[in-house]
Coordinates of C-alpha atoms in Angstrom, one line a residue:
X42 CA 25.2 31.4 11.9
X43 CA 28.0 30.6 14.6
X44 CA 28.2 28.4 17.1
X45 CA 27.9 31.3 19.7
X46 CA 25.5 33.4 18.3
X47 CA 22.9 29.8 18.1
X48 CA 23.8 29.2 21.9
X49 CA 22.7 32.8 22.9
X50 CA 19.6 32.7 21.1
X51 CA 19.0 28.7 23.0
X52 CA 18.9 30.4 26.0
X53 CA 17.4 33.2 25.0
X54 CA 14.6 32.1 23.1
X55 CA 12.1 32.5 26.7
X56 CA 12.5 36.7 26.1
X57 CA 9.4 37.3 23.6
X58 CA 9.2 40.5 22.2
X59 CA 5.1 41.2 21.3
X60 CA 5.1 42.4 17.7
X61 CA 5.3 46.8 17.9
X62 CA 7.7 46.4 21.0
X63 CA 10.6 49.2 20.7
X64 CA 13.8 48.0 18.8
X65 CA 16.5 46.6 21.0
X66 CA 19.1 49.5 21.8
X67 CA 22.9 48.7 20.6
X68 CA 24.5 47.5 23.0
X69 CA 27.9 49.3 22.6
X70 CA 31.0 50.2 25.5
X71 CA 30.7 49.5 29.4
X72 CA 28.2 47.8 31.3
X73 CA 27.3 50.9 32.9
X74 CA 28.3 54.2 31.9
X75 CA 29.9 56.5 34.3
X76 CA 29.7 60.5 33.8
X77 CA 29.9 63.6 36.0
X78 CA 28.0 63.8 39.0
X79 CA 25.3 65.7 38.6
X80 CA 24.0 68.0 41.4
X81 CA 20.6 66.7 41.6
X82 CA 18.9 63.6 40.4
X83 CA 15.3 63.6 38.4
X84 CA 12.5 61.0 39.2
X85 CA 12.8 58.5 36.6
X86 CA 10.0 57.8 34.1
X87 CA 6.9 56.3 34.9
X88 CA 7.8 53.6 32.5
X89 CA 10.9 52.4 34.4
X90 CA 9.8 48.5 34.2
X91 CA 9.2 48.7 30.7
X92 CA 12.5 49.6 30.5
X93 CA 14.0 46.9 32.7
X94 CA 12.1 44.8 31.0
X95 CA 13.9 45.2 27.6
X96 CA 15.1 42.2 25.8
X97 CA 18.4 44.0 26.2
X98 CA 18.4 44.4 29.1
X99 CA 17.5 40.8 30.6
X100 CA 20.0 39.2 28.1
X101 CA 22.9 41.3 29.6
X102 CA 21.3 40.3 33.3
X103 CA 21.0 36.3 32.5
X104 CA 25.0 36.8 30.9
X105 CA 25.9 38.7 34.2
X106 CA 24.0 35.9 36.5
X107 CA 25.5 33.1 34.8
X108 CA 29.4 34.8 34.9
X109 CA 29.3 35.4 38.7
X110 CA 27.8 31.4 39.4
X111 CA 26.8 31.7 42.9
X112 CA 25.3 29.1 45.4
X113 CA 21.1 28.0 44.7
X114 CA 18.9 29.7 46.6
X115 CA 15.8 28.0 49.1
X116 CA 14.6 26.3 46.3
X117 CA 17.5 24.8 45.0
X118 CA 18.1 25.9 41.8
X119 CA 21.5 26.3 40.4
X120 CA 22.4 29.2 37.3
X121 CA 23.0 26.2 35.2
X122 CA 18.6 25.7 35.4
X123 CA 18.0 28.7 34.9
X124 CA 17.3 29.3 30.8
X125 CA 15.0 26.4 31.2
X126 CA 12.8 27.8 34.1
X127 CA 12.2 31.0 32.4
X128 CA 11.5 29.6 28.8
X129 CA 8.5 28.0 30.4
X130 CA 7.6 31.1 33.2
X131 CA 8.7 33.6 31.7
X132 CA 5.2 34.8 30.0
X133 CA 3.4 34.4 33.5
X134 CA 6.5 36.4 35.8
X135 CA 6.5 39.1 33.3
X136 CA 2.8 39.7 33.6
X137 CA 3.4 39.5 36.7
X138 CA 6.2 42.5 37.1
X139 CA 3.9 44.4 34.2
X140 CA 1.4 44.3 37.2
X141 CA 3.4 45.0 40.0
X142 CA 2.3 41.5 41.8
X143 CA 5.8 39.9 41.5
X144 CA 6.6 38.1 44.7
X145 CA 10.0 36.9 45.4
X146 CA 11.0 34.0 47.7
X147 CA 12.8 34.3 51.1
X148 CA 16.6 34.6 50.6
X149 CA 18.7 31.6 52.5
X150 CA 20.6 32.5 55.4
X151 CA 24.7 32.1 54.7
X152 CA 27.3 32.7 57.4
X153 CA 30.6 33.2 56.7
X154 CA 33.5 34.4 59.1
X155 CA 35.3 38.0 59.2
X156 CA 38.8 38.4 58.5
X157 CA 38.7 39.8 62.2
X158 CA 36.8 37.4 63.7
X159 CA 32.9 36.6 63.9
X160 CA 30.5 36.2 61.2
X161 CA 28.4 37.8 58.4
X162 CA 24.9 37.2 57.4
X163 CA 24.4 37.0 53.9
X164 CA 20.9 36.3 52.2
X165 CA 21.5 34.2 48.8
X166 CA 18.4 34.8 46.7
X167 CA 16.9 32.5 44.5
X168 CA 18.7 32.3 41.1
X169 CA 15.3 34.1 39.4
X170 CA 15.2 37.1 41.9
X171 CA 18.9 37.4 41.5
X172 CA 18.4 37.5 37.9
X173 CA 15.5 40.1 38.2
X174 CA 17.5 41.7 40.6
X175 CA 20.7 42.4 38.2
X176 CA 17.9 43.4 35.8
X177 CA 16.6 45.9 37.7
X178 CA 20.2 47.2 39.1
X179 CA 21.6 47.9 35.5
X180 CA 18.5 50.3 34.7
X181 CA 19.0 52.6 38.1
X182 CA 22.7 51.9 38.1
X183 CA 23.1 54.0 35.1
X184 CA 20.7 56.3 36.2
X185 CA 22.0 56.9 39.9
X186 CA 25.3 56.6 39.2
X187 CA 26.3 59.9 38.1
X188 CA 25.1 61.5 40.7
X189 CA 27.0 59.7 43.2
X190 CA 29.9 61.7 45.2
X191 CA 33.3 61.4 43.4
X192 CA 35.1 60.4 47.1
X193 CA 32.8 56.8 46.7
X194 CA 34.3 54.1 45.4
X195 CA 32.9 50.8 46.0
X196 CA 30.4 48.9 44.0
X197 CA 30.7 51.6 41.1
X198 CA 31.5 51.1 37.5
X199 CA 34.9 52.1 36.5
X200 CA 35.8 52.7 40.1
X201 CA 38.0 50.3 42.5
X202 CA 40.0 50.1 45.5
X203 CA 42.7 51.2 44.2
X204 CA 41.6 54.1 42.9
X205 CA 40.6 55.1 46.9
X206 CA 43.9 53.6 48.5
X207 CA 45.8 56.6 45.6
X208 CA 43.4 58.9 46.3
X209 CA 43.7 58.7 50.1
X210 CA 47.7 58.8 49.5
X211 CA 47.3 61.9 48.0
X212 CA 45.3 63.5 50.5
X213 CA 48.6 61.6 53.1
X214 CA 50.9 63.0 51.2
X215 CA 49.3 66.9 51.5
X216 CA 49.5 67.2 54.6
X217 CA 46.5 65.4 56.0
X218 CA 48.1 62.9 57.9
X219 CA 45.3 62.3 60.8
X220 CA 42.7 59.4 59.6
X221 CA 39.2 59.7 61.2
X222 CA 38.5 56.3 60.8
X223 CA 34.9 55.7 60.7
X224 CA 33.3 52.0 61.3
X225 CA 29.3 51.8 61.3
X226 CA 28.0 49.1 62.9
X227 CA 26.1 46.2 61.3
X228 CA 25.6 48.9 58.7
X229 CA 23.5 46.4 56.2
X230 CA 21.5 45.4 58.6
X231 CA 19.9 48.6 60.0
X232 CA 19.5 50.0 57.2
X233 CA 15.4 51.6 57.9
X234 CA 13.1 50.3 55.1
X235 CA 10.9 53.4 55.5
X236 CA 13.8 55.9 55.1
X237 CA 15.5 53.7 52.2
X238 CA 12.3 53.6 50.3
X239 CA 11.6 57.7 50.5
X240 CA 15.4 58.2 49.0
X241 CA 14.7 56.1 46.4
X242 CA 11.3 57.1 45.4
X243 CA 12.9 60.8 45.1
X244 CA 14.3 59.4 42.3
X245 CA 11.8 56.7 41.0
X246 CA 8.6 57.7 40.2
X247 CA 7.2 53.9 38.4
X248 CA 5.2 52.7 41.8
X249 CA 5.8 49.1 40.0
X250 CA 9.6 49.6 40.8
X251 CA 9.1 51.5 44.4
X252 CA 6.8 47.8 45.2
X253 CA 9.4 45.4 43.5
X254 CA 12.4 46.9 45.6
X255 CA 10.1 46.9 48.6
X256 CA 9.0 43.5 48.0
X257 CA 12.7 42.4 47.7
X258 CA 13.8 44.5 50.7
X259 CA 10.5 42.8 52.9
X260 CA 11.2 39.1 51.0
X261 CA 12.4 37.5 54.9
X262 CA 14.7 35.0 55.4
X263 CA 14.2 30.8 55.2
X264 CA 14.6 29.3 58.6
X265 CA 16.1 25.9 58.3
X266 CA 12.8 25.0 60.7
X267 CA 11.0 25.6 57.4
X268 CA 9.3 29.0 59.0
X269 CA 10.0 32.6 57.4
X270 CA 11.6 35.2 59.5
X271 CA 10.3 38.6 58.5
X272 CA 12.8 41.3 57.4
X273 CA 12.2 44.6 59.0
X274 CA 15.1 46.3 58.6
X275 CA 18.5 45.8 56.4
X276 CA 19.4 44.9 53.3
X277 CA 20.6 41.3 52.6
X278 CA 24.0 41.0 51.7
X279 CA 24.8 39.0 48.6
X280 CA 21.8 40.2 46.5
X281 CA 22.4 42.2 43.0
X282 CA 21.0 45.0 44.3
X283 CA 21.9 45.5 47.9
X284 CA 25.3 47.8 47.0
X285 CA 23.5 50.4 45.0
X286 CA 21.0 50.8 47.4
X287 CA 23.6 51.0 50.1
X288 CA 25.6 53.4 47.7
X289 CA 22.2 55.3 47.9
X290 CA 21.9 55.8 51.6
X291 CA 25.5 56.9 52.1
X292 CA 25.6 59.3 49.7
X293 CA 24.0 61.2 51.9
X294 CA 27.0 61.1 54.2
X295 CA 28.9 61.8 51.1
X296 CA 26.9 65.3 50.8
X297 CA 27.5 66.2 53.9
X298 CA 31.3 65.7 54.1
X299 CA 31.6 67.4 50.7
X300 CA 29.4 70.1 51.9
X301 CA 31.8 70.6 55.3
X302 CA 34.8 70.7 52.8
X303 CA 36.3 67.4 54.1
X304 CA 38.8 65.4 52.1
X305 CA 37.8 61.9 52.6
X306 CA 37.6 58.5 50.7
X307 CA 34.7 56.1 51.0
X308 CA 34.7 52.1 49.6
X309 CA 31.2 51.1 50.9
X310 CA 30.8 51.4 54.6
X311 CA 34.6 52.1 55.0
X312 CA 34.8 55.8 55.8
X313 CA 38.1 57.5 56.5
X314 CA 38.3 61.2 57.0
X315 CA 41.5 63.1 57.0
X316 CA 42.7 66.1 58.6
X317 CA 45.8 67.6 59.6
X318 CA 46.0 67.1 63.2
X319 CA 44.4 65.0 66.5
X320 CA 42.1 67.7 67.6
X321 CA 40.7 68.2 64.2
X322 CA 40.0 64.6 64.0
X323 CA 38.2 64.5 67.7
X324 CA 36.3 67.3 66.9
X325 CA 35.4 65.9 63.3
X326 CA 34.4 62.1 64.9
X327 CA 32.1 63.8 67.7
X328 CA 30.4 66.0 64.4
X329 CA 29.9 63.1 62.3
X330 CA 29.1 60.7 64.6
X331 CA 26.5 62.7 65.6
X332 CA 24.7 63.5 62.2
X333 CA 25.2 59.3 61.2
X334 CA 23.4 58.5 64.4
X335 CA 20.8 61.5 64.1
X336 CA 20.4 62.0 60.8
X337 CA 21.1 59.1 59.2
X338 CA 19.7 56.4 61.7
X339 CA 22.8 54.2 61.2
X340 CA 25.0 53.3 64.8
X341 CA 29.0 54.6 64.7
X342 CA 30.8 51.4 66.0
X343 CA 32.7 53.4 68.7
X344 CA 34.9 50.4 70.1
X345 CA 36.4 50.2 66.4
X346 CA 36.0 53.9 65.0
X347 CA 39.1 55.5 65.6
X348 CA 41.2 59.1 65.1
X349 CA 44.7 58.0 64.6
X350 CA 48.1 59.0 62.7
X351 CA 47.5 57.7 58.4
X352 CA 50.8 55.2 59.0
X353 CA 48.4 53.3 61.7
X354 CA 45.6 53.4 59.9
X355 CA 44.6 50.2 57.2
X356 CA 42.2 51.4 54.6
X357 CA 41.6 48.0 52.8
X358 CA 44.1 46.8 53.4
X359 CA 46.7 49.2 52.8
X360 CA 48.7 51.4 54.6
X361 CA 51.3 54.0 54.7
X362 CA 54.8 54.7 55.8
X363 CA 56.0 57.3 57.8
X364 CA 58.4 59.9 56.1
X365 CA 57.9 62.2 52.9
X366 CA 57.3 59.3 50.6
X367 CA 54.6 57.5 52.1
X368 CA 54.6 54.9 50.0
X369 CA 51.1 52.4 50.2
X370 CA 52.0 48.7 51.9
X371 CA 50.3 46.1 53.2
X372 CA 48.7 46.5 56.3
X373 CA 49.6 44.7 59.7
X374 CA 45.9 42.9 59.2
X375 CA 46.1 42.1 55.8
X376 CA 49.7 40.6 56.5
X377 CA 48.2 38.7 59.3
X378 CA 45.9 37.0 57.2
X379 CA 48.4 36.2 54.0
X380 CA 49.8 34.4 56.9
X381 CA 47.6 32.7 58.0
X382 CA 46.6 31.1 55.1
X383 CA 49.8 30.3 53.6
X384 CA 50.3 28.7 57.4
X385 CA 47.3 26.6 56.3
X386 CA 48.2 25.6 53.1
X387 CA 52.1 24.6 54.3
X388 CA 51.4 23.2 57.0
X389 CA 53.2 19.8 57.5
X390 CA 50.2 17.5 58.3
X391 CA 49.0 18.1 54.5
X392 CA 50.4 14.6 53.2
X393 CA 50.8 16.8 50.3
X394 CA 53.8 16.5 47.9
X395 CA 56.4 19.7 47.6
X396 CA 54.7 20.2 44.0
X397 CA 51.2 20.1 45.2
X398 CA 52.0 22.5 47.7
X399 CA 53.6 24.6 45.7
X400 CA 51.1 25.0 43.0
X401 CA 48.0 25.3 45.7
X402 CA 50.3 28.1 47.0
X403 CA 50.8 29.4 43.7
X404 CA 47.0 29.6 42.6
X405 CA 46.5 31.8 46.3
X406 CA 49.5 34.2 45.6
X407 CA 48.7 34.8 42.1
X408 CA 45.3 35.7 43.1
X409 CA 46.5 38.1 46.3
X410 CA 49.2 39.7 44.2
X411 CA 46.5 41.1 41.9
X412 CA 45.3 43.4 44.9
X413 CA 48.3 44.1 47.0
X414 CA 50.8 43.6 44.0
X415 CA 49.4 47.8 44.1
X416 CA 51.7 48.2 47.3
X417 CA 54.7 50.4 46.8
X418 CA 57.2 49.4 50.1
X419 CA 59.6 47.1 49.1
X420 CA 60.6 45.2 52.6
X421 CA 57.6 44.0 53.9
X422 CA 56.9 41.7 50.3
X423 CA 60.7 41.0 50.4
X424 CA 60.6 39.3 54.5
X425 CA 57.0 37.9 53.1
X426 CA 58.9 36.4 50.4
X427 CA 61.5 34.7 52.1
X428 CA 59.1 33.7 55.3
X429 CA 56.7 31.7 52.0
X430 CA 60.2 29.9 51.0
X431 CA 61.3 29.6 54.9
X432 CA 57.6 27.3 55.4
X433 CA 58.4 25.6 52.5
X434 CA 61.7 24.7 53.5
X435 CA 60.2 23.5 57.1
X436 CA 58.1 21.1 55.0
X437 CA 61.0 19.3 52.9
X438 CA 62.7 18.6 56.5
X439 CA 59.8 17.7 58.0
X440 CA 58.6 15.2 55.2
X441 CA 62.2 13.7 55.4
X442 CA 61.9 13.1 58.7
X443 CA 65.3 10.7 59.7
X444 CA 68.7 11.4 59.8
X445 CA 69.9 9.0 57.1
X446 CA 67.1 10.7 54.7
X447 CA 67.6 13.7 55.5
X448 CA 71.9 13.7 54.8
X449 CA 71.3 11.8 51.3
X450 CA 68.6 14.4 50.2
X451 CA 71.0 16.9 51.3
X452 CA 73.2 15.6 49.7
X453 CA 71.6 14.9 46.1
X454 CA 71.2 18.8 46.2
X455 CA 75.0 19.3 45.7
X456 CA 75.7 20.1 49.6
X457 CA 79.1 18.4 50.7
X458 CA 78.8 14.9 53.2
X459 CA 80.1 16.6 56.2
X460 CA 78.1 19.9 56.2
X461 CA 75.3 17.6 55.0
X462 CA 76.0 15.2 58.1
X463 CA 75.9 17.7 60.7
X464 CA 72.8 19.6 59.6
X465 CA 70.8 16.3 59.1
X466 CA 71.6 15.9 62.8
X467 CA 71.0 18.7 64.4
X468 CA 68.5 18.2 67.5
X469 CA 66.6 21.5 67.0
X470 CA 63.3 21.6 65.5
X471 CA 62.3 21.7 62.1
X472 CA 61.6 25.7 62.1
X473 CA 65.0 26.4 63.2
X474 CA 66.7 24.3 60.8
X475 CA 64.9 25.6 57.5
X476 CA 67.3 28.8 57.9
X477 CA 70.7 27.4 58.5
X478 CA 73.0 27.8 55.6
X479 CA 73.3 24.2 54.0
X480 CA 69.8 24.1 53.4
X481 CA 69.3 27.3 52.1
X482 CA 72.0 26.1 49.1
X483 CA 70.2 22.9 48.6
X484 CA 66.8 24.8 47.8
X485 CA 68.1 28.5 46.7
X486 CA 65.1 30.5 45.2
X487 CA 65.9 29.3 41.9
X488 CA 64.2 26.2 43.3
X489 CA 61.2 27.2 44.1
X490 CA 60.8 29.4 40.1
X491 CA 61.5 26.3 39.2
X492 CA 58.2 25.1 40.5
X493 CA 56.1 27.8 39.3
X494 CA 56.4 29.6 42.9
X495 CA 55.7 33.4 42.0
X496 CA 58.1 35.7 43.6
X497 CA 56.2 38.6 45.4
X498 CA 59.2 40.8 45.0
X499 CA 62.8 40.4 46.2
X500 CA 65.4 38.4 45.4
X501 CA 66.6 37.2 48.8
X502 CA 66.7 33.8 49.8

């Protein structure tokens, strides 16, 4: 027996099947299969828990749980714990979810900041209702998935961003050049229990299931006083379960557009409609707007929801230029807040050597490139790419700090003495003397490859 296959069945030795159980199914291609949407969606067996409750099944969920790590929850234990808890409990929590009297704990109360400023709430659940969650998701996931709209994008299998940035540049590039820019407000948070639950028990008929996702949906949130603020509305982000469900709401909105023959692309709560000119896209915002706040119960952000030209619209993160090519490239936000983090991480109070520098950077762009490495403009990487060697410059002058250090490193780069003299004192600041010529020899790009700096795309210097 292998190494592996002895480690799995460690940590898996808690899932007891009870001798006439059904056979485990092969587990064979995706995760999740995707397959043409169907046009309507039949209530699921009764024996839906029996189902999530597959050895199967929980393996893949306790693999998938483990894989994404992810902070403790109120009581403090980490993923790492988590094969130990349930070899112990598990025979006493799966009675319980046979039952339907499965409790889960409050979720702890995360803030982290926007890209544009302010905060989100998420709700981290405990490392076992995270676990049951995923359980649970897989199951309806591949139920509920194919009848989702082919225009939604986010949190589905085989589906990305991407996919909606091309498909969005096709509609661009037909004509529909107008973007009815949609933003609902606090969307995950008003979400109506009442109105969540009667969509999904349209398609679950298990009342075990209907109680579990309740009970998850009503679980509150841990005060640090040590008190329980109730939760009665919303669904916590940062829970296994909380895209599908808000998949499930929206696709509503998805029938509706489809129904009105719009062309539009949806990643989560990012709507964006497009038409072919400014009155269409008025009268469009007023009509949607209207059957969100109505029919929907969800608010339209109006400060931020928008009808405007497709080259000044971003659509995560991406937009297009003007002209027949409209090519995708990085949007004015998006580039705002490369650069403000490459600001951060060259800045020249670091006390950080050139190298270090250069491989934190590294680590950052290698990771940034994977997503917007999909942008098609040229210029905008190319004056991002010389601006990243620019900083870095600023941060060699800066670390040398004197004149007499400053003309022998100079110097030792194969720059003359009297070029070398006269840029080592020259009174203006460090930003302004990162672009003057001699410099720009002593570190050419070749430099920077040199220390594993990836280029985004140009060549210039």
């Amino acid at each position: 027996m292998s190494t592996q296959r002895q480690k799995t069945q460690l940590e898996l030795a808690f899932i007891v099947r009870p001798p006439g159980e059904t056979a485990d199914r092969a587990n064979k291609g995706p995760e999740v299969s995707v397959a043409e949407r169907s046009t309507e969606s039949p209530a699921m067996s009764v024996q839906l828990m029996e189902e999530i409750l597959e050895r199967e099944n929980l393996k893949k969920a306790l693999k998938r749980v483990q894989s994404n790590k992810g902070a403790p929850g109120i009581d403090g234990m980490t993923v790492d714990e988590l094969p130990d808890y349930l070899r112990e409990h598990w025979p006493a929590m799966k009675a319980q979810l046979l039952a339907g009297t499965y409790r889960p704990q409050p979720v702890r109360r995360v803030e982290i900041p926007k890209p544009n400023g302010g905060t989100r709430n998420l709700g981290v659940p405990t490392v076992v209702d995270r676990w049951i969650q995923q359980a649970v998701l897989q199951v309806l996931q591949r139920q509920w998935d194919p009848t989702f709209s082919e225009h939604s994008y986010g949190f589905r299998p085989g589906r990305s961003a991407h996919q909606a940035i091309a498909q969005a540049q096709r509609y661009v590039r037909e004509g529909y050049t107008v973007v009815v820019d949609l933003d609902l407000e606090k969307f995950y948070d008003l979400i109506v229990h009442d109105r969540l639950m009667a969509r999904i028990a349209g398609r679950v008929t298990d009342k075990r299931v209907l109680k579990l996702i309740r009970a998850f949906l009503k679980a509150g949130v841990a005060l640090e006083s040590g008190l329980v603020s109730p939760t009665e509305m919303g669904t916590p982000q940062g829970s296994p379960l909380s895209p599908l469900l808000s998949n499930l709401i929206l696709d509503e909105l998805d029938q509706e557009l489809e129904r009105r023959g719009h062309r539009f692309c949806r990643y989560a709560d990012d709507v964006n409609i497009y038409v072919r000119s400014e009155r269409a896209g008025q009268r469009v915002m007023e009509s949607i707007s209207g059957f969100i706040t109505r029919r929907l119960r969800l608010r339209v952000n109006a400060a931020k929801s928008k009808v405007v030209p497709a080259s000044e619209c971003e659509f995560l993160g991406f937009s297009f230029t003007q002209g027949p090519a409209r090519k995708r490239c990085i949007g004015p936000k998006a580039l705002r807040r490369v650069k403000e983090r490459i600001r951060e991480l060259t800045r020249r109070t670091r006390g950080a050597s050139i190298r270090q520098v250069v491989a934190d950077l590294a680590r950052y762009l290698k990771g940034w490139l994977a997503y917007f490495g999909f942008g098609e403009a040229r210029r905008p990487m190319e004056d991002l790419d010389s601006w990243i060697r620019r900083r870095l410059r600023c941060l060699i002058w800066k670390q040398w700090k004197v004149f007499r250090r400053r003309r022998r490193g100079l110097m030792e780069r194969g720059i003359e003495e009297a070029p070398a003299s006269q840029t080592a004192a020259r009174s203006r600041g460090c930003w302004s003397t990162s672009n003057v010529p001699p410099l720009r020899r002593a570190f050419p790009i070749a430099y920077f490859d040199s220390l594993g700096l990836p280029r985004l795309l140009g060549q210039r210097a």
